[in-house]
Amino acid sequence: MNSDPGWAEGARQWQEMVGQSWSKMLSALQPPDLGALSTALQPQAAVHFDQDKLAQLQQDYLQQAQALFARGPAAADTSDRRFAGQGWAQNPVAAYAAALYQLQASTFTALADAVQTDEKTRSRIRFAVDQWLAAMAPSNFLALNPDALQKAVETQGESLAKGMANLLHDMRQGHISMTDESHFEVGRNVATTEGAVVFENELFQLIEYKPLTDKVYERPFLMVPPCINKFYILDLQPDNSLIRYATSQGHRTFVVSWRNPDASLADKTWDDYIEGAVLTAIDHVQRIANAEQINALGFCVGGTMLATALAVLAARGEEPVASATFLTTLIDFADTGILDVFIDENFVRLRELQMGAGGLMKGQDLASTFSFLRPNDLVWNYVVGNYLKGETPPAFDLLYWNSDSTNLPGPYYAWYLRNFYLENKLVQPGALTVCGEPVDLGRVQLPVYVYGSREDHIVPIHAAYASTQVLPGKKRFAMGASGHIAGVINPPAKKKRSHWLREDGQFPPTIEEWLEGATELPGSWWEDWAAWLQGHAGKQVAAPKAYGRSTKFKAIEPAPGRYVLQKA
């Protein structure tokens, strides 16, 4: 055991302080206190522990704690990057604090997993515990973070002053800075692909992009991005722009740029967005290109909206879309991953009471929810860097886009929660009526390309694959490595990651069974998708010399337009 009395006394004080804090947290595992976390996390079933299992966990914890204290100063697990800095290894109290925290965290995680209750309640308890554990890490506190303290000494307090300035700046702007936002300007160094707005209404602008080839395919191509984000995730930089890539492949490309809703749109519904946006965009692309049919792509919620719109068109006996691509899209909401912890009748009813008849779901509230799905990476990492160390986060276009949040109309959002997340009605024939038409995806017979990301925490890969089970037309499915955004935005030239394809045309019930017959291939899935889309694009014709068509659809303003510039 370490004989330094100063270290021993400091360690004992730290152990006592942490022990008291964690004792309070242990009592918070009881159902009444879990309910205090939020309405969404109230347990819906009885919660109890197997006493033998609990006794074993307690015994394991005491043995490991005694062993840790007997060893004296011990380095934490450096695979946890929160404690990987030199200061944690060189400072005995900090090393002990980190090691003890990791022991406490593993014990509480095991406790959460050992709860005897239904699966949803267990997931909620695990989610709540994960949030507490992330918040209580010693790295988040200035007095316990040796790297932050060392920087304060080296800069003679300047880092602390800068950290306070960063905190005040973020309080004024309403969100934690994940990147140096001063480096970016939409239309100047992000969203720069050349094009023009050729139509607009109160919900969206329709952008047409300048052809990059002498000839284009006769069927134009429409992209419907999610309205909970801004479209330029598809056009961050020239070398990773899916918009530019599609244009370079010879497609006459159009994109929906959503308006950022304000009070004037607070009463808009799901029906309004399907009829007044998605169906209107399809119709106008047809008219501008003078095309009998178009090809369409939906990304995330944009894909859910596109699927709904296609069902409405099918009910009307119309087939203006020749093929559809769905990128990380939920159509069957049976498996919604971590987001399911928020969804139950009480939560949805609360949202309906708050905004079902009018109001706005604030973009920052949505952004915060998604950030706390990965709290260590997307919240506390920036608290430590920005505020404790006084650092300016590096410029990163994807994180700039991630911080550029958008509002949603309350009625749209509340309807979406109930009918899709809670009741999963989109896959139930006739269960929904949208734009006056019964929704039945079984009537959507067009060919589809479905893409899912293996590590996606917003649209789990099982849920992305589930679309193959409900869409009856000819299908192709691709799985890419990485997550919700990085898996999609993966241009071939980067030669990064990998993807999986299956060539026998079989779509068994589960992704695991599909993978048994799939082949892993290096690089991006974009080239496979491009070849598939080409097969549905028709013959090539001369590229248009001007945006729009004649005098009826003239260029209104250059891309990216003004709607995308609106702030939440």
Coordinates of C-alpha atoms in Angstrom, one line a residue:
M1 CA 0.0 0.0 0.0
N2 CA 1.2 3.5 -0.7
S3 CA 2.7 5.1 2.4
D4 CA 2.2 8.7 1.5
P5 CA -0.1 10.0 4.3
G6 CA -1.2 13.0 2.2
W7 CA -2.3 10.7 -0.6
A8 CA -4.1 8.4 1.8
E9 CA -6.0 11.2 3.5
G10 CA -7.0 12.7 0.2
A11 CA -8.1 9.3 -1.1
R12 CA -10.1 8.6 2.0
Q13 CA -11.9 12.0 1.7
W14 CA -12.6 11.4 -2.0
Q15 CA -13.9 7.9 -1.3
E16 CA -16.2 9.2 1.4
M17 CA -17.5 12.0 -0.8
V18 CA -18.1 9.6 -3.8
G19 CA -19.5 7.0 -1.5
Q20 CA -22.1 9.4 -0.2
S21 CA -23.0 10.6 -3.7
W22 CA -23.3 7.1 -5.1
S23 CA -25.4 6.0 -2.1
K24 CA -27.9 8.8 -3.0
M25 CA -27.8 7.5 -6.6
L26 CA -28.5 4.0 -5.5
S27 CA -31.7 5.1 -3.7
A28 CA -32.7 6.9 -7.0
L29 CA -33.0 3.5 -8.7
Q30 CA -36.3 3.1 -7.0
P31 CA -39.3 3.6 -9.3
P32 CA -40.7 6.9 -7.8
D33 CA -37.4 8.7 -8.3
L34 CA -36.9 7.3 -11.7
G35 CA -40.1 8.9 -12.6
A36 CA -38.7 12.3 -11.6
L37 CA -36.1 12.1 -14.4
S38 CA -38.9 12.8 -16.9
T39 CA -42.4 11.9 -17.7
A40 CA -41.0 9.7 -20.5
L41 CA -38.9 7.6 -18.1
Q42 CA -41.6 6.6 -15.6
P43 CA -41.5 2.8 -15.2
Q44 CA -44.7 1.1 -16.4
A45 CA -44.1 -2.2 -14.6
A46 CA -43.1 -3.4 -11.1
V47 CA -39.3 -3.2 -10.5
H48 CA -37.4 -5.4 -8.1
F49 CA -34.1 -7.3 -7.7
D50 CA -33.3 -10.9 -7.3
Q51 CA -31.9 -10.8 -3.8
D52 CA -29.2 -13.4 -4.5
K53 CA -28.1 -11.5 -7.5
L54 CA -28.1 -8.2 -5.6
A55 CA -26.0 -9.8 -2.8
Q56 CA -23.5 -11.1 -5.3
L57 CA -23.2 -7.6 -7.0
Q58 CA -22.6 -6.0 -3.6
Q59 CA -20.0 -8.6 -2.6
D60 CA -18.2 -8.2 -6.0
Y61 CA -18.2 -4.4 -5.5
L62 CA -16.8 -4.5 -2.0
Q63 CA -14.0 -6.9 -3.0
Q64 CA -13.0 -4.8 -6.0
A65 CA -13.2 -1.6 -3.9
Q66 CA -11.0 -3.1 -1.2
A67 CA -8.5 -4.3 -3.8
L68 CA -8.4 -0.9 -5.4
F69 CA -7.8 0.9 -2.1
A70 CA -5.2 -1.6 -1.1
R71 CA -3.3 -1.0 -4.4
G72 CA -3.1 2.7 -3.7
P73 CA -2.9 5.1 -6.7
A74 CA -3.9 3.2 -9.8
A75 CA -4.2 4.3 -13.3
A76 CA -7.7 4.2 -14.8
D77 CA -8.6 2.2 -17.9
T78 CA -7.0 4.4 -20.6
S79 CA -9.3 2.9 -23.2
D80 CA -11.8 5.4 -21.8
R81 CA -10.5 8.6 -23.4
R82 CA -11.9 10.8 -20.7
F83 CA -9.0 9.5 -18.5
A84 CA -6.4 8.9 -21.2
G85 CA -4.4 12.2 -20.6
Q86 CA -1.0 12.3 -18.9
G87 CA -2.5 14.1 -15.9
W88 CA -4.7 11.2 -14.9
A89 CA -1.8 8.8 -14.7
Q90 CA 0.6 11.2 -13.0
N91 CA -1.8 12.5 -10.3
P92 CA -2.4 9.9 -7.6
V93 CA -5.7 11.3 -6.4
A94 CA -7.0 11.8 -9.9
A95 CA -5.9 8.3 -10.9
Y96 CA -7.7 6.8 -7.9
A97 CA -10.8 8.9 -8.5
A98 CA -11.0 7.8 -12.1
A99 CA -10.4 4.1 -11.2
L100 CA -13.1 4.3 -8.4
Y101 CA -15.5 6.0 -10.8
Q102 CA -15.0 3.2 -13.3
L103 CA -15.7 0.6 -10.7
Q104 CA -18.8 2.5 -9.5
A105 CA -20.0 2.8 -13.1
S106 CA -19.6 -0.8 -13.9
T107 CA -21.4 -1.8 -10.8
F108 CA -24.4 0.5 -11.5
T109 CA -24.5 -0.7 -15.0
A110 CA -24.7 -4.3 -13.7
L111 CA -27.4 -3.2 -11.2
A112 CA -29.5 -1.7 -14.1
D113 CA -29.1 -4.9 -16.1
A114 CA -30.1 -7.0 -13.2
V115 CA -33.4 -5.3 -12.6
Q116 CA -36.3 -7.7 -12.9
T117 CA -39.0 -6.0 -14.9
D118 CA -40.3 -5.8 -18.5
E119 CA -37.7 -5.0 -21.2
K120 CA -38.9 -1.5 -21.8
T121 CA -38.7 -0.5 -18.2
R122 CA -35.2 -2.1 -17.9
S123 CA -34.1 0.0 -21.0
R124 CA -35.4 3.1 -19.3
I125 CA -33.6 2.4 -16.1
R126 CA -30.4 1.7 -18.1
F127 CA -30.8 4.9 -20.0
A128 CA -31.3 7.0 -16.8
V129 CA -28.3 5.3 -15.2
D130 CA -26.2 6.0 -18.3
Q131 CA -27.1 9.6 -18.1
W132 CA -26.2 9.9 -14.5
L133 CA -23.0 8.1 -14.9
A134 CA -22.0 10.3 -17.8
A135 CA -22.7 13.4 -15.8
M136 CA -20.9 12.4 -12.7
A137 CA -17.6 11.4 -14.2
P138 CA -14.7 13.1 -12.3
S139 CA -13.5 14.5 -15.6
N140 CA -16.5 16.8 -15.7
F141 CA -15.4 18.7 -12.5
L142 CA -12.6 21.3 -12.6
A143 CA -11.4 20.3 -9.1
L144 CA -11.0 16.7 -10.1
N145 CA -9.7 17.0 -13.7
P146 CA -5.9 17.2 -13.6
D147 CA -5.6 18.1 -17.3
A148 CA -7.8 21.1 -16.8
L149 CA -6.0 22.1 -13.6
Q150 CA -2.6 21.8 -15.3
K151 CA -3.8 23.9 -18.2
A152 CA -5.0 26.6 -15.8
V153 CA -1.6 26.7 -14.1
E154 CA 0.3 26.8 -17.4
T155 CA -1.9 29.6 -18.8
Q156 CA -1.9 31.5 -15.5
G157 CA -5.7 31.2 -15.4
E158 CA -6.3 32.3 -18.9
S159 CA -7.9 29.0 -19.8
L160 CA -10.4 29.5 -17.0
A161 CA -11.3 32.9 -18.2
K162 CA -11.7 31.7 -21.7
G163 CA -13.8 28.8 -20.5
M164 CA -16.1 31.2 -18.7
A165 CA -16.4 33.3 -21.9
N166 CA -17.2 30.1 -23.9
L167 CA -19.9 29.3 -21.4
L168 CA -21.5 32.7 -21.6
H169 CA -21.3 32.6 -25.4
D170 CA -23.1 29.2 -25.5
M171 CA -25.7 30.4 -23.0
R172 CA -26.5 33.3 -25.3
Q173 CA -26.7 31.1 -28.5
G174 CA -28.7 28.4 -26.7
H175 CA -26.6 25.3 -27.3
I176 CA -23.1 23.9 -26.5
S177 CA -20.6 24.7 -29.3
M178 CA -19.5 21.5 -30.9
T179 CA -17.4 23.3 -33.6
D180 CA -16.1 26.7 -34.3
E181 CA -19.2 28.0 -36.0
S182 CA -17.5 31.2 -37.1
H183 CA -15.6 29.2 -39.8
F184 CA -18.8 28.3 -41.7
E185 CA -21.4 30.1 -43.8
V186 CA -24.1 28.3 -45.7
G187 CA -23.6 29.0 -49.4
R188 CA -20.0 30.1 -49.0
N189 CA -18.1 27.0 -47.8
V190 CA -20.9 24.6 -47.1
A191 CA -23.9 23.9 -49.5
T192 CA -22.0 25.3 -52.5
T193 CA -23.1 23.1 -55.4
E194 CA -24.3 25.4 -58.1
G195 CA -28.1 25.5 -58.6
A196 CA -31.2 27.7 -58.3
V197 CA -34.5 27.8 -56.5
V198 CA -37.2 27.1 -59.2
F199 CA -40.3 26.9 -57.0
E200 CA -41.3 27.8 -53.4
N201 CA -44.3 27.8 -51.2
E202 CA -44.8 28.3 -47.4
L203 CA -43.3 24.9 -46.6
F204 CA -40.3 24.4 -48.9
Q205 CA -38.1 25.7 -51.7
L206 CA -37.4 23.4 -54.7
I207 CA -33.8 23.6 -55.8
E208 CA -32.6 22.5 -59.2
Y209 CA -28.9 21.8 -59.6
K210 CA -26.8 22.7 -62.7
P211 CA -26.0 19.6 -64.8
L212 CA -22.4 18.5 -64.7
T213 CA -22.7 16.4 -67.8
D214 CA -23.6 17.1 -71.4
K215 CA -26.5 14.7 -71.3
V216 CA -28.8 13.8 -68.5
Y217 CA -31.2 10.9 -68.0
E218 CA -34.8 11.6 -69.1
R219 CA -36.2 10.9 -65.6
P220 CA -35.3 13.7 -63.2
F221 CA -34.2 12.8 -59.6
L222 CA -35.8 14.3 -56.5
M223 CA -34.2 14.2 -53.0
V224 CA -36.4 14.6 -49.9
P225 CA -34.2 15.2 -46.9
P226 CA -35.5 15.1 -43.3
C227 CA -37.4 18.3 -42.2
I228 CA -35.9 17.9 -38.7
N229 CA -32.6 18.9 -40.2
K230 CA -31.4 21.1 -43.0
F231 CA -30.8 19.6 -46.5
Y232 CA -27.1 20.5 -46.8
I233 CA -26.0 17.4 -45.0
L234 CA -26.3 16.1 -48.5
D235 CA -24.0 18.9 -49.8
L236 CA -21.4 19.7 -47.1
Q237 CA -18.4 19.9 -49.4
P238 CA -17.8 19.1 -53.1
D239 CA -15.9 16.0 -52.3
N240 CA -18.6 14.4 -50.0
S241 CA -21.8 15.9 -51.6
L242 CA -24.4 13.3 -52.5
I243 CA -26.1 16.0 -54.4
R244 CA -23.1 16.7 -56.5
Y245 CA -22.4 13.0 -56.9
A246 CA -25.9 12.3 -58.3
T247 CA -25.5 15.3 -60.6
S248 CA -22.1 14.0 -61.8
Q249 CA -23.8 10.7 -62.7
G250 CA -26.0 12.4 -65.2
H251 CA -29.2 12.9 -63.2
R252 CA -31.1 16.1 -63.4
T253 CA -31.2 16.7 -59.7
F254 CA -33.8 18.5 -57.5
V255 CA -33.8 18.8 -53.7
V256 CA -36.4 19.9 -51.2
S257 CA -35.1 22.7 -48.9
W258 CA -37.5 22.9 -45.9
R259 CA -38.5 26.2 -44.4
N260 CA -37.6 26.5 -40.7
P261 CA -41.1 26.8 -39.1
D262 CA -42.0 29.8 -37.1
A263 CA -45.3 30.8 -35.5
S264 CA -47.0 31.2 -39.0
L265 CA -46.6 27.4 -39.5
A266 CA -47.4 26.4 -36.0
D267 CA -50.7 24.7 -37.1
K268 CA -49.3 22.6 -39.9
T269 CA -50.0 18.9 -39.9
W270 CA -48.5 15.7 -41.4
D271 CA -51.1 15.9 -44.1
D272 CA -50.0 19.5 -44.9
Y273 CA -46.5 18.3 -45.4
I274 CA -47.4 15.4 -47.6
E275 CA -49.8 17.2 -49.8
G276 CA -48.2 20.7 -49.8
A277 CA -44.6 19.6 -49.9
V278 CA -43.7 16.0 -50.9
L279 CA -46.5 15.6 -53.5
T280 CA -46.2 19.1 -54.6
A281 CA -42.4 18.6 -55.1
I282 CA -43.0 15.4 -57.2
D283 CA -45.6 17.2 -59.3
H284 CA -43.4 20.2 -60.0
V285 CA -40.3 18.2 -60.8
Q286 CA -42.4 16.3 -63.4
R287 CA -43.7 19.6 -64.8
I288 CA -40.4 21.3 -64.9
A289 CA -38.6 18.4 -66.6
N290 CA -41.7 17.5 -68.7
A291 CA -41.3 13.9 -67.5
E292 CA -44.0 11.3 -67.1
Q293 CA -42.1 9.8 -64.2
I294 CA -39.3 10.7 -61.8
N295 CA -37.0 8.9 -59.4
A296 CA -37.1 9.9 -55.8
L297 CA -34.9 9.5 -52.6
G298 CA -35.9 10.0 -49.0
F299 CA -33.5 10.3 -46.1
C300 CA -34.5 9.6 -42.5
V301 CA -37.8 11.3 -41.8
G302 CA -37.8 12.4 -45.4
G303 CA -38.0 8.7 -46.4
T304 CA -41.0 8.2 -44.0
M305 CA -42.7 11.1 -45.7
L306 CA -41.8 9.8 -49.1
A307 CA -43.2 6.4 -48.3
T308 CA -46.4 8.0 -47.0
A309 CA -46.7 10.1 -50.2
L310 CA -46.2 7.1 -52.4
A311 CA -49.0 5.3 -50.6
V312 CA -51.3 8.3 -51.1
L313 CA -50.4 8.3 -54.8
A314 CA -51.1 4.6 -55.1
A315 CA -54.5 5.0 -53.5
R316 CA -55.2 7.7 -56.1
G317 CA -54.1 5.3 -58.9
E318 CA -51.2 7.5 -59.8
E319 CA -47.6 6.4 -60.5
P320 CA -45.4 9.5 -61.1
V321 CA -42.4 7.9 -59.3
A322 CA -40.5 5.2 -61.1
S323 CA -38.2 4.2 -58.3
A324 CA -37.6 5.1 -54.7
T325 CA -34.4 5.1 -52.5
F326 CA -34.8 5.0 -48.7
L327 CA -31.7 6.0 -46.7
T328 CA -31.7 5.2 -43.0
T329 CA -35.5 5.4 -43.0
L330 CA -38.1 4.1 -40.5
I331 CA -41.1 2.7 -42.2
D332 CA -41.8 -0.2 -39.7
F333 CA -41.5 1.4 -36.3
A334 CA -41.6 -1.9 -34.3
D335 CA -37.9 -1.4 -33.4
T336 CA -36.9 2.2 -32.8
G337 CA -33.8 1.6 -30.7
I338 CA -32.9 3.9 -27.9
L339 CA -35.6 6.4 -28.8
D340 CA -38.2 3.9 -27.6
V341 CA -37.4 4.8 -24.0
F342 CA -39.2 8.1 -24.5
I343 CA -42.3 6.7 -26.1
D344 CA -45.5 5.6 -24.3
E345 CA -49.1 6.7 -24.1
N346 CA -48.4 9.3 -21.3
F347 CA -45.5 10.9 -23.1
V348 CA -47.4 11.1 -26.4
R349 CA -50.5 12.4 -24.7
L350 CA -48.5 15.1 -23.0
R351 CA -47.1 16.2 -26.3
E352 CA -50.6 16.3 -27.8
L353 CA -51.8 18.5 -25.0
Q354 CA -48.8 20.8 -25.3
M355 CA -48.8 21.2 -29.1
G356 CA -51.2 18.9 -30.9
A357 CA -53.6 21.8 -31.7
G358 CA -50.8 24.3 -32.5
G359 CA -47.4 25.4 -31.4
L360 CA -43.8 24.5 -32.2
M361 CA -41.4 21.7 -31.2
K362 CA -38.3 23.7 -30.7
G363 CA -35.3 22.7 -32.8
Q364 CA -33.0 23.0 -29.8
D365 CA -35.1 20.6 -27.8
L366 CA -34.9 18.0 -30.5
A367 CA -31.1 18.6 -30.9
S368 CA -30.6 18.2 -27.2
T369 CA -32.5 14.9 -27.1
F370 CA -30.4 13.5 -29.9
S371 CA -27.2 14.7 -28.2
F372 CA -28.0 13.0 -25.0
L373 CA -28.4 9.7 -26.8
R374 CA -24.5 9.8 -26.8
P375 CA -23.8 12.0 -23.8
N376 CA -20.1 11.4 -23.4
D377 CA -19.4 12.2 -27.1
L378 CA -21.9 14.9 -27.8
V379 CA -22.3 16.7 -24.4
W380 CA -19.7 16.2 -21.7
N381 CA -16.8 16.1 -24.1
Y382 CA -17.6 19.7 -25.1
V383 CA -18.3 20.7 -21.5
V384 CA -14.8 19.7 -20.5
G385 CA -13.1 21.1 -23.6
N386 CA -15.0 24.3 -23.9
Y387 CA -15.5 25.3 -20.3
L388 CA -13.0 23.5 -18.1
K389 CA -10.0 23.9 -20.5
G390 CA -11.1 27.0 -22.3
E391 CA -10.6 25.4 -25.8
T392 CA -12.3 26.4 -29.0
P393 CA -13.5 23.2 -30.7
P394 CA -12.0 22.6 -34.2
A395 CA -13.9 23.6 -37.3
F396 CA -16.0 20.6 -38.5
D397 CA -18.6 21.0 -41.2
L398 CA -20.8 18.1 -40.1
L399 CA -21.0 19.3 -36.5
Y400 CA -21.8 22.8 -37.8
W401 CA -24.7 21.3 -39.7
N402 CA -25.7 19.3 -36.6
S403 CA -25.9 22.5 -34.6
D404 CA -28.0 24.3 -37.2
S405 CA -31.3 23.1 -35.8
T406 CA -34.9 23.3 -37.1
N407 CA -38.3 23.6 -35.5
L408 CA -41.2 21.4 -36.2
P409 CA -44.9 22.3 -36.2
G410 CA -46.5 20.9 -33.1
P411 CA -49.5 19.1 -34.8
Y412 CA -47.1 17.5 -37.3
Y413 CA -44.8 16.3 -34.5
A414 CA -47.6 15.0 -32.2
W415 CA -49.3 13.1 -35.0
Y416 CA -46.0 11.6 -36.1
L417 CA -45.3 10.4 -32.5
R418 CA -48.7 8.8 -32.0
N419 CA -49.3 7.2 -35.4
F420 CA -45.8 6.0 -36.1
Y421 CA -43.6 5.7 -32.9
L422 CA -46.4 4.7 -30.6
E423 CA -48.9 2.8 -32.7
N424 CA -46.8 1.8 -35.8
K425 CA -49.7 2.4 -38.1
L426 CA -47.8 3.0 -41.4
V427 CA -47.4 -0.8 -41.9
Q428 CA -51.0 -1.5 -41.0
P429 CA -53.1 -1.5 -44.2
G430 CA -55.9 1.0 -44.0
A431 CA -55.0 2.1 -40.4
L432 CA -54.2 5.6 -41.5
T433 CA -55.9 8.1 -43.7
V434 CA -53.6 10.8 -45.1
C435 CA -54.6 13.5 -47.5
G436 CA -58.1 11.9 -47.6
E437 CA -56.7 8.5 -48.8
P438 CA -56.3 5.2 -47.0
V439 CA -52.6 4.3 -46.6
D440 CA -51.6 0.8 -47.7
L441 CA -47.9 0.2 -48.5
G442 CA -48.9 -3.1 -50.1
R443 CA -50.1 -1.0 -53.1
V444 CA -46.7 0.7 -53.5
Q445 CA -45.3 -1.6 -56.2
L446 CA -42.4 0.4 -57.5
P447 CA -38.7 -0.9 -57.2
V448 CA -36.9 0.4 -54.2
Y449 CA -33.3 0.6 -52.9
V450 CA -33.1 0.5 -49.1
Y451 CA -29.9 1.4 -47.2
G452 CA -29.2 1.0 -43.5
S453 CA -26.2 1.8 -41.4
R454 CA -24.8 -1.0 -39.1
E455 CA -24.1 1.3 -36.1
D456 CA -27.1 3.6 -36.5
H457 CA -28.6 4.5 -33.1
I458 CA -31.5 6.6 -34.6
V459 CA -32.7 4.1 -37.2
P460 CA -31.3 0.7 -36.0
I461 CA -30.2 -1.6 -38.7
H462 CA -32.9 -4.0 -37.9
A463 CA -35.5 -1.3 -38.4
A464 CA -33.9 -0.1 -41.7
Y465 CA -33.9 -3.7 -43.0
A466 CA -37.6 -4.2 -41.9
S467 CA -38.6 -1.9 -44.8
T468 CA -37.8 -4.9 -47.1
Q469 CA -40.5 -6.9 -45.4
V470 CA -43.3 -4.3 -46.0
L471 CA -42.5 -2.9 -49.5
P472 CA -43.8 -5.4 -52.0
G473 CA -41.9 -4.3 -55.2
K474 CA -38.6 -5.4 -56.5
K475 CA -35.9 -4.5 -53.9
R476 CA -32.2 -4.1 -53.3
F477 CA -30.8 -3.7 -49.8
A478 CA -27.3 -2.4 -48.8
M479 CA -25.8 -2.2 -45.3
G480 CA -23.0 0.2 -44.7
A481 CA -20.5 0.5 -41.8
S482 CA -20.7 3.4 -39.3
G483 CA -23.7 5.4 -38.1
H484 CA -26.7 7.4 -39.1
I485 CA -24.8 10.2 -40.9
A486 CA -21.3 8.9 -41.5
G487 CA -22.6 5.7 -43.1
V488 CA -24.7 7.7 -45.6
I489 CA -22.1 10.4 -46.3
N490 CA -19.4 8.1 -47.5
P491 CA -18.2 9.1 -51.0
P492 CA -16.3 6.4 -53.1
A493 CA -13.2 8.6 -53.6
K494 CA -12.5 8.5 -49.8
K495 CA -12.1 4.7 -49.9
K496 CA -13.4 4.4 -46.4
R497 CA -15.4 1.9 -44.4
S498 CA -17.2 -1.0 -46.1
H499 CA -20.6 -2.2 -47.2
W500 CA -22.6 -5.4 -47.5
L501 CA -24.6 -6.7 -50.5
R502 CA -26.5 -9.9 -51.3
E503 CA -27.0 -10.9 -54.9
D504 CA -29.5 -13.8 -54.7
G505 CA -32.5 -11.5 -54.4
Q506 CA -33.6 -13.1 -51.1
F507 CA -34.9 -11.1 -48.2
P508 CA -35.3 -13.3 -45.2
P509 CA -37.2 -12.0 -42.2
T510 CA -34.2 -10.7 -40.2
I511 CA -31.0 -8.8 -41.0
E512 CA -29.0 -11.6 -39.3
E513 CA -30.4 -14.1 -41.8
W514 CA -29.8 -11.6 -44.7
L515 CA -26.2 -11.3 -43.7
E516 CA -25.6 -15.0 -43.9
G517 CA -25.9 -14.7 -47.6
A518 CA -24.3 -11.3 -48.0
T519 CA -20.8 -10.3 -49.0
E520 CA -18.7 -7.5 -47.3
L521 CA -17.1 -5.2 -49.9
P522 CA -14.6 -2.4 -49.3
G523 CA -15.5 1.2 -49.6
S524 CA -18.8 3.0 -50.3
W525 CA -22.2 1.7 -51.3
W526 CA -22.7 4.8 -53.5
E527 CA -21.4 3.1 -56.7
D528 CA -23.8 0.2 -56.3
W529 CA -26.7 2.6 -55.7
A530 CA -25.6 4.7 -58.7
A531 CA -25.7 1.6 -61.0
W532 CA -29.1 0.6 -59.7
L533 CA -30.5 4.1 -60.1
Q534 CA -29.1 4.3 -63.7
G535 CA -31.2 1.3 -64.5
H536 CA -34.4 3.2 -63.7
A537 CA -33.4 6.6 -65.2
G538 CA -34.4 6.0 -68.8
K539 CA -32.5 7.2 -71.9
Q540 CA -30.2 10.1 -72.0
V541 CA -31.1 13.5 -73.5
A542 CA -29.4 16.8 -73.9
A543 CA -28.8 18.6 -70.6
P544 CA -31.0 21.7 -70.1
K545 CA -29.3 25.0 -70.7
A546 CA -31.3 26.9 -68.1
Y547 CA -33.0 26.3 -64.7
G548 CA -36.7 25.6 -64.6
R549 CA -38.8 25.6 -67.7
S550 CA -39.9 28.5 -69.8
T551 CA -41.4 31.5 -68.0
K552 CA -43.6 29.5 -65.6
F553 CA -40.7 28.0 -63.6
K554 CA -37.9 30.5 -63.7
A555 CA -35.0 30.7 -61.3
I556 CA -36.1 32.6 -58.2
E557 CA -32.7 32.9 -56.5
P558 CA -29.3 31.0 -56.5
A559 CA -28.9 27.8 -54.4
P560 CA -28.9 27.2 -51.6
G561 CA -31.8 29.6 -51.3
R562 CA -32.9 31.7 -48.3
Y563 CA -35.1 29.1 -46.5
V564 CA -32.0 27.1 -45.4
L565 CA -30.6 30.3 -43.9
Q566 CA -33.4 30.7 -41.4
K567 CA -32.4 30.0 -37.8
A568 CA -34.6 28.2 -35.3

